[in-house]
Each structure stands twice: as C-alpha cells, then as structure tokens.
Amino acid sequence: MIRLKAMAAAVLLATCGMASAQMALPATGNGSLTFVAYDPVTFTTYSFNTGRLFQGFLPNPATTGNVTAPGTTFSFTLPSWSSFLGTTGLVAANVLWGVFASDGVNPTGVMMTGALSTSATPFTGTVGGLSRLNNINNNFVGPFASAHNFLGTHPTSSTGHAIYQTTAAAAGTDSSYGGRLFGSANNFHGNASFSVLGGIGVERPLGFYLFTGSELGGNQCLFGTCTRYTYGNAFGNSTWTLTTDGTLVYTAPVPEASTYAMMLAGLLTLGFVARRRMNGK
C-alpha cells in the first residue's frame, strides 16, 4: 500500500512538473509568448516557447520591468532550426513566422481579454470586437498550444520546441499545423484585419501590438472593434526580427546619434545657464 502511494505521488509530481514546463494557454490568463513558423508547401510547422508570458508584455508590466524601455532587447536561439529548414521539399523563402501570446480570462482585473501579435506591415487599424479576440484565443491559439504541448521537447522544457508535419488532406483541420492556426490570409482566420506573419530574411522587421478591451491607454472595444497598443517609446516602435540562422530578436528602439547630440547640447546649455546663475551673472 505504501509503495503504491509512493508511486502515485511520483506520478503526480512528474505530471505537475510536465504541466509547468508546457506552454501556458490563454485560458490561464497569462499565456506563453510563442514563436511559430510554418511552410504551406510541405505543411511543416515549427513552434518555440520563449519562456516569457503575456503579462510580462503589458505596457507597464509589474514583474519584469517595462519591455519598451529604450535599448531593451533580448534574443533567442531557435533549437533545431536547421532541421526544420532541412525538411524535404521545404524552401526557406516560403516559410512564414510570427510571435504571439494571449490572455483569455482576465485573471488580475487589469484587462478583459487580449492578444499580442506581430504584424507584417505598419498597422493603424483595429481588430474585431471581443468575440473575435475570444476566437483567436480560444479557437486557434489555445488548441494549437494544447496540441504542441505534447510534441517535441515541450512536455519537459520551459523553452521547448517542436517540428511537426501534417498532410495536405488534414491541413485544414489539424490544430498542430501553423496554417490551421493562422488561416489562408495569415490573420487568424479573419479575426484580425491584417497579416500577422513575416518571411525569413526579409529586411523589414515585424511590428508588435497588443489588442485588448482594457482601459490601458484608452484601448477599449467600442462599436465592435478593439483598438491596439503599439509597443514602442518616444524613439519608435519595438520590433521582432528573425535571421536565417534561427536567431529571434526583440528590440525596443534607442535614440539616434543626432538625438543624442541634441540631448547633450541641451544638457550643456542647462549647465551653462545654471553656472551663470550661481555666479550671479
């Protein structure tokens, strides 16, 4: 009896450990920030859990500091990326990729529901109302993460990855396939009004946006649409870039050299004025 209880406890412990390593779902209210790439020709999908969570990317996150602070950057080396690109028949130029995370339950009272997403072009529009955000979170992001949590190294690693290949016949219904996640127009099946994906090796990086029905920055779902919060600062918008060798980088912009020069000139002027005042001139 004691041995059986010990075995049961060991199984429970292992299960709990496995669950904590997997990608957090939108239903937790703090979904994992996930990188996904897929090839629509070979129906091959790559997923990577960055180890970061949705709420760490709020405009003023309380846990990790403001990720839009000038010069903030972090990068990820995508494991087995060359293996993904080496899939038989895969052409790198056909691969599409993006980064996203979700909150589907409003656990903290900060927001109603939300979705973080990259965008292939500078975006100034809206995403559909809360029903569309719920579709993104519950009908596409959630099922995709749930399926991939049992693939590759996701079950055992907090920064797991997986390479998955489906068939043409199953591509439209297979939740593990990236094309099923994003839809034919790469806009979460029309629930966003813009393409959320970019291509490998494209010089222009992807923008990053938060769509929510919250009070943050006046972003509220009004008249059936939800406006967006653009990640950035006074010097520009934050971006994601991907190199062909599988390095994924997030960057918050810093002042250009000319801006630094102007700031320095301003500080010197202030110092000169203060000194004159101290000298009574």
PDB file of C-alpha atoms in Angstrom:
ATOM      1  CA  MET A   1       0.000   0.000   0.000  1.00  0.00           C
ATOM      2  CA  ILE A   2       2.814   2.377   0.963  1.00  0.00           C
ATOM      3  CA  ARG A   3       4.650   1.501  -2.237  1.00  0.00           C
ATOM      4  CA  LEU A   4       1.521   2.226  -4.314  1.00  0.00           C
ATOM      5  CA  LYS A   5       1.093   5.601  -2.609  1.00  0.00           C
ATOM      6  CA  ALA A   6       4.729   6.445  -3.259  1.00  0.00           C
ATOM      7  CA  MET A   7       4.336   5.506  -6.917  1.00  0.00           C
ATOM      8  CA  ALA A   8       1.166   7.606  -7.176  1.00  0.00           C
ATOM      9  CA  ALA A   9       2.942  10.551  -5.585  1.00  0.00           C
ATOM     10  CA  ALA A  10       5.842  10.186  -8.008  1.00  0.00           C
ATOM     11  CA  VAL A  11       3.466  10.119 -10.979  1.00  0.00           C
ATOM     12  CA  LEU A  12       1.646  13.195  -9.671  1.00  0.00           C
ATOM     13  CA  LEU A  13       4.916  15.040  -9.150  1.00  0.00           C
ATOM     14  CA  ALA A  14       6.108  14.159 -12.628  1.00  0.00           C
ATOM     15  CA  THR A  15       2.777  15.237 -14.113  1.00  0.00           C
ATOM     16  CA  CYS A  16       2.879  18.567 -12.288  1.00  0.00           C
ATOM     17  CA  GLY A  17       6.422  19.158 -13.441  1.00  0.00           C
ATOM     18  CA  MET A  18       5.486  18.380 -17.006  1.00  0.00           C
ATOM     19  CA  ALA A  19       2.497  20.714 -16.946  1.00  0.00           C
ATOM     20  CA  SER A  20       4.601  23.586 -15.600  1.00  0.00           C
ATOM     21  CA  ALA A  21       7.069  23.149 -18.450  1.00  0.00           C
ATOM     22  CA  GLN A  22       4.478  23.314 -21.181  1.00  0.00           C
ATOM     23  CA  MET A  23       3.197  26.418 -22.928  1.00  0.00           C
ATOM     24  CA  ALA A  24       0.642  28.274 -20.798  1.00  0.00           C
ATOM     25  CA  LEU A  25      -2.740  28.505 -22.527  1.00  0.00           C
ATOM     26  CA  PRO A  26      -4.881  31.644 -22.974  1.00  0.00           C
ATOM     27  CA  ALA A  27      -7.342  30.108 -20.519  1.00  0.00           C
ATOM     28  CA  THR A  28      -4.770  30.591 -17.744  1.00  0.00           C
ATOM     29  CA  GLY A  29      -4.996  34.338 -18.274  1.00  0.00           C
ATOM     30  CA  ASN A  30      -1.270  34.543 -18.866  1.00  0.00           C
ATOM     31  CA  GLY A  31      -0.436  32.607 -22.000  1.00  0.00           C
ATOM     32  CA  SER A  32       3.084  31.854 -23.194  1.00  0.00           C
ATOM     33  CA  LEU A  33       4.849  34.119 -25.658  1.00  0.00           C
ATOM     34  CA  THR A  34       5.264  31.721 -28.568  1.00  0.00           C
ATOM     35  CA  PHE A  35       7.177  31.747 -31.832  1.00  0.00           C
ATOM     36  CA  VAL A  36       5.609  29.838 -34.726  1.00  0.00           C
ATOM     37  CA  ALA A  37       6.835  29.278 -38.274  1.00  0.00           C
ATOM     38  CA  TYR A  38       5.312  27.117 -40.968  1.00  0.00           C
ATOM     39  CA  ASP A  39       5.768  26.105 -44.591  1.00  0.00           C
ATOM     40  CA  PRO A  40       2.496  25.955 -46.582  1.00  0.00           C
ATOM     41  CA  VAL A  41       4.035  23.693 -49.237  1.00  0.00           C
ATOM     42  CA  THR A  42       5.322  20.815 -47.090  1.00  0.00           C
ATOM     43  CA  PHE A  43       2.761  21.503 -44.311  1.00  0.00           C
ATOM     44  CA  THR A  44       5.550  21.614 -41.742  1.00  0.00           C
ATOM     45  CA  THR A  45       5.286  23.649 -38.524  1.00  0.00           C
ATOM     46  CA  TYR A  46       7.889  24.816 -36.034  1.00  0.00           C
ATOM     47  CA  SER A  47       6.954  26.030 -32.541  1.00  0.00           C
ATOM     48  CA  PHE A  48       9.118  27.510 -29.778  1.00  0.00           C
ATOM     49  CA  ASN A  49       8.178  28.534 -26.236  1.00  0.00           C
ATOM     50  CA  THR A  50      10.201  31.654 -25.384  1.00  0.00           C
ATOM     51  CA  GLY A  51       9.695  31.106 -21.653  1.00  0.00           C
ATOM     52  CA  ARG A  52       8.088  34.550 -21.345  1.00  0.00           C
ATOM     53  CA  LEU A  53       4.420  35.229 -20.606  1.00  0.00           C
ATOM     54  CA  PHE A  54       1.689  37.561 -21.806  1.00  0.00           C
ATOM     55  CA  GLN A  55       1.570  39.730 -18.690  1.00  0.00           C
ATOM     56  CA  GLY A  56       5.311  40.428 -18.919  1.00  0.00           C
ATOM     57  CA  PHE A  57       4.428  42.414 -22.043  1.00  0.00           C
ATOM     58  CA  LEU A  58       1.756  44.682 -20.652  1.00  0.00           C
ATOM     59  CA  PRO A  59       2.529  48.361 -21.287  1.00  0.00           C
ATOM     60  CA  ASN A  60       3.785  48.675 -17.701  1.00  0.00           C
ATOM     61  CA  PRO A  61       4.481  45.114 -16.562  1.00  0.00           C
ATOM     62  CA  ALA A  62       4.959  44.760 -12.831  1.00  0.00           C
ATOM     63  CA  THR A  63       7.106  41.634 -12.946  1.00  0.00           C
ATOM     64  CA  THR A  64       9.939  42.108 -15.431  1.00  0.00           C
ATOM     65  CA  GLY A  65      10.185  45.857 -15.962  1.00  0.00           C
ATOM     66  CA  ASN A  66       8.957  47.836 -18.905  1.00  0.00           C
ATOM     67  CA  VAL A  67       9.922  45.970 -22.068  1.00  0.00           C
ATOM     68  CA  THR A  68       9.543  49.147 -24.133  1.00  0.00           C
ATOM     69  CA  ALA A  69      12.328  50.990 -22.260  1.00  0.00           C
ATOM     70  CA  PRO A  70      14.838  52.362 -24.810  1.00  0.00           C
ATOM     71  CA  GLY A  71      17.507  49.828 -25.650  1.00  0.00           C
ATOM     72  CA  THR A  72      15.699  46.851 -24.128  1.00  0.00           C
ATOM     73  CA  THR A  73      16.494  43.772 -26.197  1.00  0.00           C
ATOM     74  CA  PHE A  74      16.583  40.024 -25.801  1.00  0.00           C
ATOM     75  CA  SER A  75      17.232  37.228 -28.226  1.00  0.00           C
ATOM     76  CA  PHE A  76      16.519  33.530 -28.603  1.00  0.00           C
ATOM     77  CA  THR A  77      18.446  30.874 -30.491  1.00  0.00           C
ATOM     78  CA  LEU A  78      15.820  28.597 -32.023  1.00  0.00           C
ATOM     79  CA  PRO A  79      16.789  24.964 -31.330  1.00  0.00           C
ATOM     80  CA  SER A  80      16.798  22.542 -34.281  1.00  0.00           C
ATOM     81  CA  TRP A  81      16.029  25.408 -36.653  1.00  0.00           C
ATOM     82  CA  SER A  82      18.332  23.954 -39.313  1.00  0.00           C
ATOM     83  CA  SER A  83      16.456  20.651 -39.024  1.00  0.00           C
ATOM     84  CA  PHE A  84      13.181  22.448 -39.698  1.00  0.00           C
ATOM     85  CA  LEU A  85      14.622  24.243 -42.732  1.00  0.00           C
ATOM     86  CA  GLY A  86      16.079  20.925 -43.878  1.00  0.00           C
ATOM     87  CA  THR A  87      12.651  19.291 -44.190  1.00  0.00           C
ATOM     88  CA  THR A  88      12.453  17.533 -47.548  1.00  0.00           C
ATOM     89  CA  GLY A  89      10.908  19.856 -50.118  1.00  0.00           C
ATOM     90  CA  LEU A  90      10.897  22.904 -47.822  1.00  0.00           C
ATOM     91  CA  VAL A  91      12.046  26.205 -49.346  1.00  0.00           C
ATOM     92  CA  ALA A  92      13.069  28.821 -46.787  1.00  0.00           C
ATOM     93  CA  ALA A  93      11.592  31.632 -48.876  1.00  0.00           C
ATOM     94  CA  ASN A  94       8.129  30.082 -48.420  1.00  0.00           C
ATOM     95  CA  VAL A  95       8.307  29.966 -44.625  1.00  0.00           C
ATOM     96  CA  LEU A  96       6.151  32.411 -42.668  1.00  0.00           C
ATOM     97  CA  TRP A  97       6.668  33.278 -38.980  1.00  0.00           C
ATOM     98  CA  GLY A  98       5.260  35.322 -36.130  1.00  0.00           C
ATOM     99  CA  VAL A  99       5.227  35.806 -32.353  1.00  0.00           C
ATOM    100  CA  PHE A 100       2.117  35.948 -30.184  1.00  0.00           C
ATOM    101  CA  ALA A 101       0.634  35.468 -26.719  1.00  0.00           C
ATOM    102  CA  SER A 102      -2.860  35.624 -25.232  1.00  0.00           C
ATOM    103  CA  ASP A 103      -4.949  36.398 -22.159  1.00  0.00           C
ATOM    104  CA  GLY A 104      -8.399  34.875 -22.268  1.00  0.00           C
ATOM    105  CA  VAL A 105      -9.829  35.171 -18.746  1.00  0.00           C
ATOM    106  CA  ASN A 106      -8.906  38.496 -17.114  1.00  0.00           C
ATOM    107  CA  PRO A 107      -7.269  36.969 -14.015  1.00  0.00           C
ATOM    108  CA  THR A 108      -5.953  40.196 -12.498  1.00  0.00           C
ATOM    109  CA  GLY A 109      -8.738  42.642 -13.266  1.00  0.00           C
ATOM    110  CA  VAL A 110      -6.321  44.604 -15.449  1.00  0.00           C
ATOM    111  CA  MET A 111      -7.910  43.701 -18.757  1.00  0.00           C
ATOM    112  CA  MET A 112     -10.900  41.855 -20.168  1.00  0.00           C
ATOM    113  CA  THR A 113      -9.127  39.757 -22.758  1.00  0.00           C
ATOM    114  CA  GLY A 114      -6.244  40.380 -25.098  1.00  0.00           C
ATOM    115  CA  ALA A 115      -3.899  39.146 -27.776  1.00  0.00           C
ATOM    116  CA  LEU A 116      -0.320  40.099 -28.522  1.00  0.00           C
ATOM    117  CA  SER A 117       0.727  39.738 -32.131  1.00  0.00           C
ATOM    118  CA  THR A 118       3.358  40.654 -34.653  1.00  0.00           C
ATOM    119  CA  SER A 119       2.303  42.440 -37.822  1.00  0.00           C
ATOM    120  CA  ALA A 120       3.914  42.315 -41.256  1.00  0.00           C
ATOM    121  CA  THR A 121       3.182  45.969 -42.060  1.00  0.00           C
ATOM    122  CA  PRO A 122       2.859  49.175 -40.036  1.00  0.00           C
ATOM    123  CA  PHE A 123      -0.601  48.816 -38.577  1.00  0.00           C
ATOM    124  CA  THR A 124      -3.039  51.602 -37.732  1.00  0.00           C
ATOM    125  CA  GLY A 125      -6.380  49.852 -37.872  1.00  0.00           C
ATOM    126  CA  THR A 126      -8.418  47.754 -35.491  1.00  0.00           C
ATOM    127  CA  VAL A 127      -9.044  44.145 -34.738  1.00  0.00           C
ATOM    128  CA  GLY A 128     -12.589  42.814 -34.436  1.00  0.00           C
ATOM    129  CA  GLY A 129     -14.514  43.074 -31.154  1.00  0.00           C
ATOM    130  CA  LEU A 130     -14.222  40.869 -28.103  1.00  0.00           C
ATOM    131  CA  SER A 131     -15.895  37.966 -29.871  1.00  0.00           C
ATOM    132  CA  ARG A 132     -13.045  37.945 -32.384  1.00  0.00           C
ATOM    133  CA  LEU A 133     -10.419  38.196 -29.664  1.00  0.00           C
ATOM    134  CA  ASN A 134     -12.102  35.247 -27.984  1.00  0.00           C
ATOM    135  CA  ASN A 135     -11.999  33.353 -31.277  1.00  0.00           C
ATOM    136  CA  ILE A 136      -8.252  34.000 -31.576  1.00  0.00           C
ATOM    137  CA  ASN A 137      -7.605  32.913 -28.004  1.00  0.00           C
ATOM    138  CA  ASN A 138      -9.994  30.003 -27.611  1.00  0.00           C
ATOM    139  CA  ASN A 139     -10.440  28.563 -31.108  1.00  0.00           C
ATOM    140  CA  PHE A 140      -6.953  28.927 -32.572  1.00  0.00           C
ATOM    141  CA  VAL A 141      -4.145  29.844 -30.122  1.00  0.00           C
ATOM    142  CA  GLY A 142      -5.451  27.596 -27.341  1.00  0.00           C
ATOM    143  CA  PRO A 143      -5.907  24.449 -29.466  1.00  0.00           C
ATOM    144  CA  PHE A 144      -2.544  24.984 -31.181  1.00  0.00           C
ATOM    145  CA  ALA A 145      -0.662  25.282 -27.875  1.00  0.00           C
ATOM    146  CA  SER A 146      -2.545  22.342 -26.388  1.00  0.00           C
ATOM    147  CA  ALA A 147      -1.588  20.152 -29.328  1.00  0.00           C
ATOM    148  CA  HIS A 148       2.066  21.212 -29.384  1.00  0.00           C
ATOM    149  CA  ASN A 149       2.441  20.746 -25.633  1.00  0.00           C
ATOM    150  CA  PHE A 150       2.640  17.015 -26.352  1.00  0.00           C
ATOM    151  CA  LEU A 151       5.143  17.358 -29.192  1.00  0.00           C
ATOM    152  CA  GLY A 152       8.922  17.661 -29.308  1.00  0.00           C
ATOM    153  CA  THR A 153      10.539  18.932 -26.114  1.00  0.00           C
ATOM    154  CA  HIS A 154       7.523  20.974 -24.953  1.00  0.00           C
ATOM    155  CA  PRO A 155       6.453  18.354 -22.369  1.00  0.00           C
ATOM    156  CA  THR A 156       9.729  18.627 -20.466  1.00  0.00           C
ATOM    157  CA  SER A 157      11.211  22.073 -21.149  1.00  0.00           C
ATOM    158  CA  SER A 158      10.051  25.582 -20.269  1.00  0.00           C
ATOM    159  CA  THR A 159      11.634  26.682 -23.554  1.00  0.00           C
ATOM    160  CA  GLY A 160      10.586  23.659 -25.564  1.00  0.00           C
ATOM    161  CA  HIS A 161      10.261  23.350 -29.301  1.00  0.00           C
ATOM    162  CA  ALA A 162       8.662  21.015 -31.814  1.00  0.00           C
ATOM    163  CA  ILE A 163       8.765  20.267 -35.532  1.00  0.00           C
ATOM    164  CA  TYR A 164       5.544  18.820 -36.877  1.00  0.00           C
ATOM    165  CA  GLN A 165       4.444  17.783 -40.355  1.00  0.00           C
ATOM    166  CA  THR A 166       0.900  17.053 -41.430  1.00  0.00           C
ATOM    167  CA  THR A 167      -0.700  16.118 -44.756  1.00  0.00           C
ATOM    168  CA  ALA A 168      -2.496  18.191 -47.345  1.00  0.00           C
ATOM    169  CA  ALA A 169      -5.709  16.336 -46.592  1.00  0.00           C
ATOM    170  CA  ALA A 170      -5.519  17.101 -42.854  1.00  0.00           C
ATOM    171  CA  ALA A 171      -4.100  20.631 -43.084  1.00  0.00           C
ATOM    172  CA  GLY A 172      -7.488  22.320 -42.771  1.00  0.00           C
ATOM    173  CA  THR A 173      -8.444  20.598 -39.524  1.00  0.00           C
ATOM    174  CA  ASP A 174      -5.142  19.715 -37.842  1.00  0.00           C
ATOM    175  CA  SER A 175      -4.736  22.045 -34.825  1.00  0.00           C
ATOM    176  CA  SER A 176      -0.991  21.347 -34.730  1.00  0.00           C
ATOM    177  CA  TYR A 177      -0.447  22.854 -38.176  1.00  0.00           C
ATOM    178  CA  GLY A 178       0.549  26.529 -38.398  1.00  0.00           C
ATOM    179  CA  GLY A 179      -1.624  27.099 -41.442  1.00  0.00           C
ATOM    180  CA  ARG A 180      -4.649  25.946 -39.440  1.00  0.00           C
ATOM    181  CA  LEU A 181      -3.686  28.423 -36.692  1.00  0.00           C
ATOM    182  CA  PHE A 182      -3.365  31.483 -38.911  1.00  0.00           C
ATOM    183  CA  GLY A 183      -5.660  30.729 -41.834  1.00  0.00           C
ATOM    184  CA  SER A 184      -5.160  31.285 -45.549  1.00  0.00           C
ATOM    185  CA  ALA A 185      -4.674  35.056 -45.150  1.00  0.00           C
ATOM    186  CA  ASN A 186      -2.440  34.669 -42.074  1.00  0.00           C
ATOM    187  CA  ASN A 187      -4.816  36.751 -39.960  1.00  0.00           C
ATOM    188  CA  PHE A 188      -6.245  34.198 -37.512  1.00  0.00           C
ATOM    189  CA  HIS A 189      -8.986  33.269 -39.989  1.00  0.00           C
ATOM    190  CA  GLY A 190     -10.191  36.821 -40.497  1.00  0.00           C
ATOM    191  CA  ASN A 191     -10.373  37.656 -36.803  1.00  0.00           C
ATOM    192  CA  ALA A 192      -7.669  40.286 -37.389  1.00  0.00           C
ATOM    193  CA  SER A 193      -7.716  42.742 -40.283  1.00  0.00           C
ATOM    194  CA  PHE A 194      -4.013  42.348 -41.095  1.00  0.00           C
ATOM    195  CA  SER A 195      -1.394  39.684 -41.748  1.00  0.00           C
ATOM    196  CA  VAL A 196       0.401  38.756 -38.530  1.00  0.00           C
ATOM    197  CA  LEU A 197       3.316  36.933 -40.205  1.00  0.00           C
ATOM    198  CA  GLY A 198       6.538  37.812 -41.986  1.00  0.00           C
ATOM    199  CA  GLY A 199       9.057  35.967 -44.147  1.00  0.00           C
ATOM    200  CA  ILE A 200      12.551  34.702 -43.371  1.00  0.00           C
ATOM    201  CA  GLY A 201      15.341  37.042 -44.382  1.00  0.00           C
ATOM    202  CA  VAL A 202      13.029  39.985 -45.055  1.00  0.00           C
ATOM    203  CA  GLU A 203      14.931  43.130 -44.084  1.00  0.00           C
ATOM    204  CA  ARG A 204      11.923  44.881 -42.609  1.00  0.00           C
ATOM    205  CA  PRO A 205      11.245  43.574 -39.082  1.00  0.00           C
ATOM    206  CA  LEU A 206       7.796  42.818 -37.741  1.00  0.00           C
ATOM    207  CA  GLY A 207       5.939  45.292 -35.557  1.00  0.00           C
ATOM    208  CA  PHE A 208       4.367  44.191 -32.269  1.00  0.00           C
ATOM    209  CA  TYR A 209       0.894  45.061 -30.987  1.00  0.00           C
ATOM    210  CA  LEU A 210      -1.477  44.418 -28.106  1.00  0.00           C
ATOM    211  CA  PHE A 211      -5.174  44.182 -28.877  1.00  0.00           C
ATOM    212  CA  THR A 212      -7.416  44.380 -25.851  1.00  0.00           C
ATOM    213  CA  GLY A 213     -10.684  45.565 -24.375  1.00  0.00           C
ATOM    214  CA  SER A 214      -8.907  47.089 -21.392  1.00  0.00           C
ATOM    215  CA  GLU A 215      -8.590  50.591 -20.040  1.00  0.00           C
ATOM    216  CA  LEU A 216      -4.883  50.654 -20.890  1.00  0.00           C
ATOM    217  CA  GLY A 217      -4.048  53.712 -22.931  1.00  0.00           C
ATOM    218  CA  GLY A 218      -7.712  54.209 -23.794  1.00  0.00           C
ATOM    219  CA  ASN A 219      -7.764  50.949 -25.741  1.00  0.00           C
ATOM    220  CA  GLN A 220     -11.340  49.848 -25.392  1.00  0.00           C
ATOM    221  CA  CYS A 221     -13.602  47.673 -27.515  1.00  0.00           C
ATOM    222  CA  LEU A 222     -16.122  50.154 -28.870  1.00  0.00           C
ATOM    223  CA  PHE A 223     -18.678  49.672 -31.599  1.00  0.00           C
ATOM    224  CA  GLY A 224     -17.495  46.143 -32.318  1.00  0.00           C
ATOM    225  CA  THR A 225     -13.776  46.831 -32.677  1.00  0.00           C
ATOM    226  CA  CYS A 226     -10.772  46.781 -30.365  1.00  0.00           C
ATOM    227  CA  THR A 227      -8.015  49.278 -30.948  1.00  0.00           C
ATOM    228  CA  ARG A 228      -4.370  48.493 -30.365  1.00  0.00           C
ATOM    229  CA  TYR A 229      -1.460  49.431 -28.160  1.00  0.00           C
ATOM    230  CA  THR A 230       1.741  49.759 -30.181  1.00  0.00           C
ATOM    231  CA  TYR A 231       4.863  48.577 -28.387  1.00  0.00           C
ATOM    232  CA  GLY A 232       7.396  51.334 -28.585  1.00  0.00           C
ATOM    233  CA  ASN A 233       8.647  54.527 -26.983  1.00  0.00           C
ATOM    234  CA  ALA A 234       9.431  58.119 -27.881  1.00  0.00           C
ATOM    235  CA  PHE A 235      12.074  56.916 -30.325  1.00  0.00           C
ATOM    236  CA  GLY A 236       9.964  54.461 -32.329  1.00  0.00           C
ATOM    237  CA  ASN A 237       8.180  51.114 -32.287  1.00  0.00           C
ATOM    238  CA  SER A 238       9.548  47.894 -30.834  1.00  0.00           C
ATOM    239  CA  THR A 239      10.204  45.117 -33.326  1.00  0.00           C
ATOM    240  CA  TRP A 240      10.899  41.422 -33.821  1.00  0.00           C
ATOM    241  CA  THR A 241      13.463  40.163 -36.325  1.00  0.00           C
ATOM    242  CA  LEU A 242      14.447  36.663 -37.431  1.00  0.00           C
ATOM    243  CA  THR A 243      17.711  35.732 -39.119  1.00  0.00           C
ATOM    244  CA  THR A 244      18.049  32.815 -41.481  1.00  0.00           C
ATOM    245  CA  ASP A 245      20.252  31.005 -38.948  1.00  0.00           C
ATOM    246  CA  GLY A 246      17.428  30.983 -36.410  1.00  0.00           C
ATOM    247  CA  THR A 247      18.166  33.940 -34.123  1.00  0.00           C
ATOM    248  CA  LEU A 248      14.985  35.666 -32.940  1.00  0.00           C
ATOM    249  CA  VAL A 249      15.428  39.179 -31.514  1.00  0.00           C
ATOM    250  CA  TYR A 250      13.114  41.640 -29.753  1.00  0.00           C
ATOM    251  CA  THR A 251      14.286  45.255 -29.691  1.00  0.00           C
ATOM    252  CA  ALA A 252      12.956  48.474 -28.198  1.00  0.00           C
ATOM    253  CA  PRO A 253      14.473  51.410 -30.125  1.00  0.00           C
ATOM    254  CA  VAL A 254      17.109  53.802 -28.793  1.00  0.00           C
ATOM    255  CA  PRO A 255      17.746  57.443 -29.755  1.00  0.00           C
ATOM    256  CA  GLU A 256      19.678  58.002 -32.975  1.00  0.00           C
ATOM    257  CA  ALA A 257      23.083  59.662 -32.807  1.00  0.00           C
ATOM    258  CA  SER A 258      21.591  63.019 -33.811  1.00  0.00           C
ATOM    259  CA  THR A 259      19.087  62.760 -30.985  1.00  0.00           C
ATOM    260  CA  TYR A 260      21.855  62.033 -28.501  1.00  0.00           C
ATOM    261  CA  ALA A 261      23.735  65.097 -29.792  1.00  0.00           C
ATOM    262  CA  MET A 262      20.685  67.285 -29.297  1.00  0.00           C
ATOM    263  CA  MET A 263      20.168  65.917 -25.789  1.00  0.00           C
ATOM    264  CA  LEU A 264      23.816  66.548 -24.924  1.00  0.00           C
ATOM    265  CA  ALA A 265      23.640  70.085 -26.300  1.00  0.00           C
ATOM    266  CA  GLY A 266      20.556  70.718 -24.214  1.00  0.00           C
ATOM    267  CA  LEU A 267      22.233  69.436 -21.059  1.00  0.00           C
ATOM    268  CA  LEU A 268      25.307  71.582 -21.698  1.00  0.00           C
ATOM    269  CA  THR A 269      23.102  74.642 -22.185  1.00  0.00           C
ATOM    270  CA  LEU A 270      21.266  73.956 -18.939  1.00  0.00           C
ATOM    271  CA  GLY A 271      24.601  73.550 -17.148  1.00  0.00           C
ATOM    272  CA  PHE A 272      25.893  76.832 -18.571  1.00  0.00           C
ATOM    273  CA  VAL A 273      22.751  78.707 -17.502  1.00  0.00           C
ATOM    274  CA  ALA A 274      22.876  77.204 -14.019  1.00  0.00           C
ATOM    275  CA  ARG A 275      26.536  78.185 -13.637  1.00  0.00           C
ATOM    276  CA  ARG A 276      25.838  81.780 -14.685  1.00  0.00           C
ATOM    277  CA  ARG A 277      23.079  81.987 -12.108  1.00  0.00           C
ATOM    278  CA  MET A 278      25.375  80.647  -9.393  1.00  0.00           C
ATOM    279  CA  ASN A 279      27.936  83.278 -10.326  1.00  0.00           C
ATOM    280  CA  GLY A 280      25.296  85.973 -10.214  1.00  0.00           C
ATOM    281  CA  LYS A 281      25.589  86.835 -13.885  1.00  0.00           C
TER     282      LYS A 281
END
